[in-house]
Amino acid sequence: MFQIFKADINADNPLGLGGKLAEAYHSLMEDIWLGNDGRTAPYDLKRVLGKRVARFSGYGQQDACELVNYLLDLIHEDLNRVKKKPYVEIPDMAGKSDEEMSRVFWQGFLARNQSIIVDLMYGQLKSTVRCLECGNISINFDPFLTLSLPITKS
């Protein structure tokens, strides 16, 4: 059921797992939502992820944020619709508006990355760095999948 993602599997992407992680995630979600006995365990998902990321192969405690980042990034690569990633050179953006710079950086990212994960979960951050010695300013627009935010104590 709901196997529309199979059309996007990029079996040749060396950054992915040949679709195995996307398949394992699909099986887990299907079992969670449509399973008959009311319980499930992510054994296959853990096994497939552990083959690529050794720290997840054992049974030690792991950082949940790190797990989510690896899981989403690898599923993105399994489902990346870009089969041959082109080299993308960002042109000189001196004097361009933030809106135009953002668009150029985002188009450069999309030239290499297109998946349901990118469509639903990626964003873009603007970062500005100023050299304290010469005053030079560097502006960048970087894609992000997750943001870590501090939790302050009241």
C-alpha atoms as a PDB file:
ATOM      1  CA  MET A   1       0.000   0.000   0.000  1.00  0.00           C
ATOM      2  CA  PHE A   2       1.162   3.592  -0.717  1.00  0.00           C
ATOM      3  CA  GLN A   3       4.282   2.525  -2.579  1.00  0.00           C
ATOM      4  CA  ILE A   4       4.426   5.617  -4.774  1.00  0.00           C
ATOM      5  CA  PHE A   5       7.938   6.321  -3.398  1.00  0.00           C
ATOM      6  CA  LYS A   6       9.315   3.329  -5.355  1.00  0.00           C
ATOM      7  CA  ALA A   7       9.321   5.376  -8.568  1.00  0.00           C
ATOM      8  CA  ASP A   8      11.871   7.720  -6.930  1.00  0.00           C
ATOM      9  CA  ILE A   9      14.324   5.078  -5.663  1.00  0.00           C
ATOM     10  CA  ASN A  10      17.828   5.999  -6.797  1.00  0.00           C
ATOM     11  CA  ALA A  11      19.594   2.641  -6.684  1.00  0.00           C
ATOM     12  CA  ASP A  12      22.799   4.081  -8.208  1.00  0.00           C
ATOM     13  CA  ASN A  13      23.358   6.928  -5.746  1.00  0.00           C
ATOM     14  CA  PRO A  14      26.599   6.184  -3.851  1.00  0.00           C
ATOM     15  CA  LEU A  15      25.431   8.483  -1.031  1.00  0.00           C
ATOM     16  CA  GLY A  16      22.308   6.390  -0.451  1.00  0.00           C
ATOM     17  CA  LEU A  17      21.640   2.749   0.353  1.00  0.00           C
ATOM     18  CA  GLY A  18      20.156   1.683  -2.968  1.00  0.00           C
ATOM     19  CA  GLY A  19      16.629   2.226  -1.711  1.00  0.00           C
ATOM     20  CA  LYS A  20      17.011  -0.263   1.146  1.00  0.00           C
ATOM     21  CA  LEU A  21      16.519   2.344   3.893  1.00  0.00           C
ATOM     22  CA  ALA A  22      13.476   3.856   2.174  1.00  0.00           C
ATOM     23  CA  GLU A  23      12.021   0.342   1.832  1.00  0.00           C
ATOM     24  CA  ALA A  24      12.719  -0.470   5.495  1.00  0.00           C
ATOM     25  CA  TYR A  25      11.125   2.816   6.603  1.00  0.00           C
ATOM     26  CA  HIS A  26       8.092   2.121   4.422  1.00  0.00           C
ATOM     27  CA  SER A  27       7.747  -1.370   5.924  1.00  0.00           C
ATOM     28  CA  LEU A  28       7.960   0.043   9.450  1.00  0.00           C
ATOM     29  CA  MET A  29       5.312   2.704   8.756  1.00  0.00           C
ATOM     30  CA  GLU A  30       3.062   0.121   7.109  1.00  0.00           C
ATOM     31  CA  ASP A  31       3.438  -2.165  10.122  1.00  0.00           C
ATOM     32  CA  ILE A  32       2.771   0.672  12.572  1.00  0.00           C
ATOM     33  CA  TRP A  33      -0.357   1.894  10.775  1.00  0.00           C
ATOM     34  CA  LEU A  34      -1.727  -1.300   9.240  1.00  0.00           C
ATOM     35  CA  GLY A  35      -0.247  -4.076  11.398  1.00  0.00           C
ATOM     36  CA  ASN A  36      -2.580  -6.511  13.087  1.00  0.00           C
ATOM     37  CA  ASP A  37      -1.085  -7.182  16.505  1.00  0.00           C
ATOM     38  CA  GLY A  38      -0.744  -3.592  17.819  1.00  0.00           C
ATOM     39  CA  ARG A  39       3.016  -3.690  18.332  1.00  0.00           C
ATOM     40  CA  THR A  40       6.038  -3.442  16.118  1.00  0.00           C
ATOM     41  CA  ALA A  41       9.816  -3.172  16.317  1.00  0.00           C
ATOM     42  CA  PRO A  42      12.119  -1.338  13.908  1.00  0.00           C
ATOM     43  CA  TYR A  43      14.579  -4.261  13.518  1.00  0.00           C
ATOM     44  CA  ASP A  44      14.968  -4.043   9.747  1.00  0.00           C
ATOM     45  CA  LEU A  45      15.300  -0.247   9.773  1.00  0.00           C
ATOM     46  CA  LYS A  46      17.945  -0.449  12.509  1.00  0.00           C
ATOM     47  CA  ARG A  47      19.837  -3.205  10.668  1.00  0.00           C
ATOM     48  CA  VAL A  48      19.918  -1.291   7.361  1.00  0.00           C
ATOM     49  CA  LEU A  49      20.914   1.995   9.033  1.00  0.00           C
ATOM     50  CA  GLY A  50      23.548   0.212  11.156  1.00  0.00           C
ATOM     51  CA  LYS A  51      25.244  -1.143   8.021  1.00  0.00           C
ATOM     52  CA  ARG A  52      25.933   2.429   6.851  1.00  0.00           C
ATOM     53  CA  VAL A  53      26.397   4.181  10.202  1.00  0.00           C
ATOM     54  CA  ALA A  54      28.333   1.903  12.546  1.00  0.00           C
ATOM     55  CA  ARG A  55      27.386   3.787  15.719  1.00  0.00           C
ATOM     56  CA  PHE A  56      23.781   2.640  15.194  1.00  0.00           C
ATOM     57  CA  SER A  57      24.680  -1.030  14.685  1.00  0.00           C
ATOM     58  CA  GLY A  58      24.870  -1.930  18.373  1.00  0.00           C
ATOM     59  CA  TYR A  59      22.449  -1.479  21.211  1.00  0.00           C
ATOM     60  CA  GLY A  60      24.083   1.440  23.012  1.00  0.00           C
ATOM     61  CA  GLN A  61      22.217   4.646  23.745  1.00  0.00           C
ATOM     62  CA  GLN A  62      22.383   7.162  20.895  1.00  0.00           C
ATOM     63  CA  ASP A  63      21.482  10.792  20.363  1.00  0.00           C
ATOM     64  CA  ALA A  64      17.933  10.991  18.967  1.00  0.00           C
ATOM     65  CA  CYS A  65      18.644  14.166  16.968  1.00  0.00           C
ATOM     66  CA  GLU A  66      21.651  12.517  15.340  1.00  0.00           C
ATOM     67  CA  LEU A  67      19.527   9.465  14.470  1.00  0.00           C
ATOM     68  CA  VAL A  68      16.843  11.626  12.854  1.00  0.00           C
ATOM     69  CA  ASN A  69      19.465  13.550  10.837  1.00  0.00           C
ATOM     70  CA  TYR A  70      21.106  10.382   9.512  1.00  0.00           C
ATOM     71  CA  LEU A  71      17.780   8.696   8.836  1.00  0.00           C
ATOM     72  CA  LEU A  72      16.282  11.618   6.908  1.00  0.00           C
ATOM     73  CA  ASP A  73      19.476  12.369   4.993  1.00  0.00           C
ATOM     74  CA  LEU A  74      19.922   8.755   3.898  1.00  0.00           C
ATOM     75  CA  ILE A  75      16.255   8.381   2.944  1.00  0.00           C
ATOM     76  CA  HIS A  76      16.647  11.600   0.924  1.00  0.00           C
ATOM     77  CA  GLU A  77      19.631  10.095  -0.897  1.00  0.00           C
ATOM     78  CA  ASP A  78      17.734   6.821  -1.462  1.00  0.00           C
ATOM     79  CA  LEU A  79      14.915   8.818  -3.070  1.00  0.00           C
ATOM     80  CA  ASN A  80      16.937  11.592  -4.739  1.00  0.00           C
ATOM     81  CA  ARG A  81      15.395  12.162  -8.177  1.00  0.00           C
ATOM     82  CA  VAL A  82      18.690  13.651  -9.424  1.00  0.00           C
ATOM     83  CA  LYS A  83      20.442  10.644 -10.918  1.00  0.00           C
ATOM     84  CA  LYS A  84      23.644  12.422 -12.002  1.00  0.00           C
ATOM     85  CA  LYS A  85      24.614  15.282  -9.702  1.00  0.00           C
ATOM     86  CA  PRO A  86      26.079  18.162 -11.698  1.00  0.00           C
ATOM     87  CA  TYR A  87      28.911  20.367 -10.518  1.00  0.00           C
ATOM     88  CA  VAL A  88      27.352  23.625  -9.324  1.00  0.00           C
ATOM     89  CA  GLU A  89      29.411  26.797  -9.202  1.00  0.00           C
ATOM     90  CA  ILE A  90      27.941  29.729  -7.349  1.00  0.00           C
ATOM     91  CA  PRO A  91      28.603  32.934  -9.312  1.00  0.00           C
ATOM     92  CA  ASP A  92      29.915  36.133  -7.789  1.00  0.00           C
ATOM     93  CA  MET A  93      26.961  37.631  -5.945  1.00  0.00           C
ATOM     94  CA  ALA A  94      28.464  41.037  -5.129  1.00  0.00           C
ATOM     95  CA  GLY A  95      25.819  43.747  -5.221  1.00  0.00           C
ATOM     96  CA  LYS A  96      22.896  41.314  -5.525  1.00  0.00           C
ATOM     97  CA  SER A  97      19.846  41.514  -3.275  1.00  0.00           C
ATOM     98  CA  ASP A  98      19.306  38.924  -0.547  1.00  0.00           C
ATOM     99  CA  GLU A  99      16.271  37.641  -2.427  1.00  0.00           C
ATOM    100  CA  GLU A 100      18.273  37.062  -5.612  1.00  0.00           C
ATOM    101  CA  MET A 101      21.201  35.509  -3.724  1.00  0.00           C
ATOM    102  CA  SER A 102      18.827  33.193  -1.871  1.00  0.00           C
ATOM    103  CA  ARG A 103      17.214  32.080  -5.128  1.00  0.00           C
ATOM    104  CA  VAL A 104      20.585  31.356  -6.793  1.00  0.00           C
ATOM    105  CA  PHE A 105      21.868  29.352  -3.804  1.00  0.00           C
ATOM    106  CA  TRP A 106      18.580  27.412  -3.562  1.00  0.00           C
ATOM    107  CA  GLN A 107      18.593  26.615  -7.296  1.00  0.00           C
ATOM    108  CA  GLY A 108      22.174  25.371  -6.939  1.00  0.00           C
ATOM    109  CA  PHE A 109      21.073  23.091  -4.102  1.00  0.00           C
ATOM    110  CA  LEU A 110      18.063  21.810  -6.067  1.00  0.00           C
ATOM    111  CA  ALA A 111      20.249  21.026  -9.076  1.00  0.00           C
ATOM    112  CA  ARG A 112      21.770  18.242  -6.943  1.00  0.00           C
ATOM    113  CA  ASN A 113      18.996  17.442  -4.454  1.00  0.00           C
ATOM    114  CA  GLN A 114      15.360  16.665  -5.242  1.00  0.00           C
ATOM    115  CA  SER A 115      13.309  14.281  -3.126  1.00  0.00           C
ATOM    116  CA  ILE A 116      10.164  14.152  -1.046  1.00  0.00           C
ATOM    117  CA  ILE A 117      12.391  14.935   1.962  1.00  0.00           C
ATOM    118  CA  VAL A 118      13.652  18.130   0.298  1.00  0.00           C
ATOM    119  CA  ASP A 119      10.118  19.042  -0.781  1.00  0.00           C
ATOM    120  CA  LEU A 120       8.695  18.730   2.724  1.00  0.00           C
ATOM    121  CA  MET A 121      11.503  19.268   5.214  1.00  0.00           C
ATOM    122  CA  TYR A 122      14.373  21.419   3.939  1.00  0.00           C
ATOM    123  CA  GLY A 123      14.786  25.128   4.492  1.00  0.00           C
ATOM    124  CA  GLN A 124      17.431  27.772   3.970  1.00  0.00           C
ATOM    125  CA  LEU A 125      19.389  29.898   6.425  1.00  0.00           C
ATOM    126  CA  LYS A 126      21.205  33.129   5.742  1.00  0.00           C
ATOM    127  CA  SER A 127      24.529  33.514   7.514  1.00  0.00           C
ATOM    128  CA  THR A 128      26.603  36.671   7.590  1.00  0.00           C
ATOM    129  CA  VAL A 129      30.247  36.655   8.674  1.00  0.00           C
ATOM    130  CA  ARG A 130      32.241  39.847   9.108  1.00  0.00           C
ATOM    131  CA  CYS A 131      36.031  39.869   9.400  1.00  0.00           C
ATOM    132  CA  LEU A 132      37.019  41.867  12.474  1.00  0.00           C
ATOM    133  CA  GLU A 133      40.352  42.852  10.920  1.00  0.00           C
ATOM    134  CA  CYS A 134      39.477  43.946   7.377  1.00  0.00           C
ATOM    135  CA  GLY A 135      35.716  44.399   7.689  1.00  0.00           C
ATOM    136  CA  ASN A 136      35.001  42.080   4.732  1.00  0.00           C
ATOM    137  CA  ILE A 137      31.469  40.618   4.844  1.00  0.00           C
ATOM    138  CA  SER A 138      30.635  37.155   3.552  1.00  0.00           C
ATOM    139  CA  ILE A 139      26.976  36.217   3.066  1.00  0.00           C
ATOM    140  CA  ASN A 140      25.879  32.648   2.500  1.00  0.00           C
ATOM    141  CA  PHE A 141      22.540  30.905   2.101  1.00  0.00           C
ATOM    142  CA  ASP A 142      22.768  27.313   3.305  1.00  0.00           C
ATOM    143  CA  PRO A 143      20.176  24.548   3.147  1.00  0.00           C
ATOM    144  CA  PHE A 144      19.173  22.844   6.399  1.00  0.00           C
ATOM    145  CA  LEU A 145      17.221  19.755   7.311  1.00  0.00           C
ATOM    146  CA  THR A 146      16.969  20.273  11.054  1.00  0.00           C
ATOM    147  CA  LEU A 147      17.705  23.163  13.386  1.00  0.00           C
ATOM    148  CA  SER A 148      19.090  22.677  16.863  1.00  0.00           C
ATOM    149  CA  LEU A 149      17.652  25.245  19.206  1.00  0.00           C
ATOM    150  CA  PRO A 150      18.700  25.805  22.814  1.00  0.00           C
ATOM    151  CA  ILE A 151      16.152  25.250  25.545  1.00  0.00           C
ATOM    152  CA  THR A 152      16.587  27.879  28.204  1.00  0.00           C
ATOM    153  CA  LYS A 153      15.739  27.380  31.839  1.00  0.00           C
ATOM    154  CA  SER A 154      13.159  29.769  33.224  1.00  0.00           C
END
